[in-house]
Amino acid sequence: MLVIAAVLMFGLTSCGVTNHMISNYNVSQTQLVLSKDNFRVIGDVEGRARATYVFGIGGLSRKAVRENAIADMYRNARLTGAQAVNNITTTVKVRSYPFVMEYEFIASGQIIEFTGE
């Protein structure tokens, strides 16, 4: 009975890993002149996407899930006029269960607005 309880306990637990990736995902060609005070930070923005794989099958590729998180971040930013998203980072959280892997990508960045000075 103790062996069965131990097998169930280890078989029903999960493991988790978090990885933080920093990349330049800007698709807009924006030049920031840091010697001048020509922009202001409006706020932060975040987007999320996830995929679940059972026996390694299912969901989108991890690259596609990451791109979906970035697209969600841009949708949430609701950019207008001379605004852009800067300092984009992507964090991936991996949860592992028996026979199941779950990936959650979180893209975050700062919304800046150019003042034209």
Coordinates of C-alpha atoms in Angstrom, one line a residue:
M1 CA 0.0 0.0 0.0
L2 CA 2.9 2.4 0.8
V3 CA 4.5 1.7 -2.6
I4 CA 1.2 2.5 -4.4
A5 CA 0.8 5.7 -2.5
A6 CA 4.5 6.7 -3.3
V7 CA 4.0 5.9 -7.0
L8 CA 0.8 8.0 -7.1
M9 CA 2.4 10.9 -5.3
F10 CA 5.3 11.1 -7.7
G11 CA 3.2 10.3 -10.7
L12 CA 0.7 13.1 -10.0
T13 CA 3.2 15.9 -9.3
S14 CA 4.6 18.3 -11.8
C15 CA 7.8 20.3 -12.5
G16 CA 8.1 23.8 -13.7
V17 CA 10.8 25.9 -15.3
T18 CA 10.9 29.6 -16.2
N19 CA 13.2 31.0 -18.9
H20 CA 13.6 34.8 -19.6
M21 CA 14.5 35.8 -23.2
I22 CA 15.5 39.3 -24.3
S23 CA 15.4 40.1 -28.0
N24 CA 14.6 42.9 -30.3
Y25 CA 11.2 42.1 -31.8
N26 CA 10.5 45.6 -33.1
V27 CA 9.1 45.4 -36.6
S28 CA 8.9 49.1 -36.9
Q29 CA 12.1 50.9 -37.8
T30 CA 12.3 53.5 -35.0
Q31 CA 15.4 55.5 -34.2
L32 CA 15.8 56.6 -30.6
V33 CA 18.2 59.5 -30.0
L34 CA 19.0 59.1 -26.3
S35 CA 21.0 62.4 -26.2
K36 CA 17.7 64.3 -26.5
D37 CA 14.6 64.2 -24.4
N38 CA 12.3 63.4 -27.4
F39 CA 10.2 60.7 -25.9
R40 CA 8.2 59.7 -22.7
V41 CA 7.3 56.4 -21.3
I42 CA 3.5 55.9 -21.3
G43 CA 3.3 52.6 -19.5
D44 CA 3.9 48.8 -19.6
V45 CA 2.1 46.3 -21.8
E46 CA 1.9 42.5 -21.7
G47 CA 0.6 39.7 -23.9
R48 CA 0.2 35.9 -23.3
A49 CA -0.1 32.7 -25.3
R50 CA 0.1 29.1 -24.3
A51 CA 0.2 25.6 -25.9
T52 CA -0.3 22.1 -24.4
Y53 CA 1.3 19.0 -25.7
V54 CA 0.2 15.5 -24.8
F55 CA 2.8 12.8 -25.6
G56 CA 4.6 15.6 -27.5
I57 CA 1.6 16.1 -29.9
G58 CA -0.7 19.1 -30.1
G59 CA -0.6 22.8 -30.1
L60 CA 1.5 25.1 -32.2
S61 CA 5.3 25.2 -32.4
R62 CA 7.0 27.0 -29.6
K63 CA 8.1 29.7 -32.0
A64 CA 4.5 30.3 -33.2
V65 CA 3.3 30.5 -29.6
R66 CA 6.0 33.1 -28.8
E67 CA 4.9 35.1 -31.8
N68 CA 1.3 34.9 -30.7
A69 CA 2.3 36.3 -27.3
I70 CA 4.1 39.2 -29.0
A71 CA 1.0 39.8 -31.3
D72 CA -1.2 39.8 -28.2
M73 CA 1.1 42.3 -26.5
Y74 CA 0.8 44.7 -29.6
R75 CA -3.0 44.3 -29.6
N76 CA -3.1 45.2 -25.9
A77 CA -0.9 48.2 -26.5
R78 CA -3.4 50.0 -28.7
L79 CA -0.8 52.2 -30.2
T80 CA -1.8 55.6 -31.6
G81 CA 0.1 58.3 -33.4
A82 CA 3.8 58.5 -32.5
Q83 CA 3.8 55.6 -30.1
A84 CA 5.9 52.4 -30.1
V85 CA 6.7 49.4 -28.0
N86 CA 10.2 49.2 -26.7
N87 CA 12.3 47.0 -24.4
I88 CA 10.4 43.8 -25.4
T89 CA 11.2 40.7 -23.3
T90 CA 9.7 37.2 -23.5
T91 CA 9.4 34.9 -20.6
V92 CA 8.5 31.2 -21.1
K93 CA 7.0 29.1 -18.3
V94 CA 7.2 25.3 -18.8
R95 CA 5.0 23.0 -16.7
S96 CA 5.6 19.3 -16.9
Y97 CA 3.2 16.6 -15.9
P98 CA 3.3 12.9 -16.7
F99 CA 2.9 12.7 -20.5
V100 CA 1.9 16.4 -20.7
M101 CA 4.0 19.6 -21.3
E102 CA 2.5 23.1 -21.0
Y103 CA 4.2 26.2 -22.4
E104 CA 3.1 29.7 -21.5
F105 CA 4.9 32.6 -23.2
I106 CA 4.6 36.1 -21.7
A107 CA 5.7 39.1 -23.8
S108 CA 6.2 42.4 -22.1
G109 CA 7.4 45.8 -23.1
Q110 CA 7.2 49.6 -22.5
I111 CA 5.0 51.9 -24.5
I112 CA 6.8 55.1 -25.4
E113 CA 5.6 58.2 -27.2
F114 CA 7.8 60.5 -29.2
T115 CA 7.3 64.1 -28.4
G116 CA 9.1 65.5 -31.5
E117 CA 11.4 67.9 -29.6

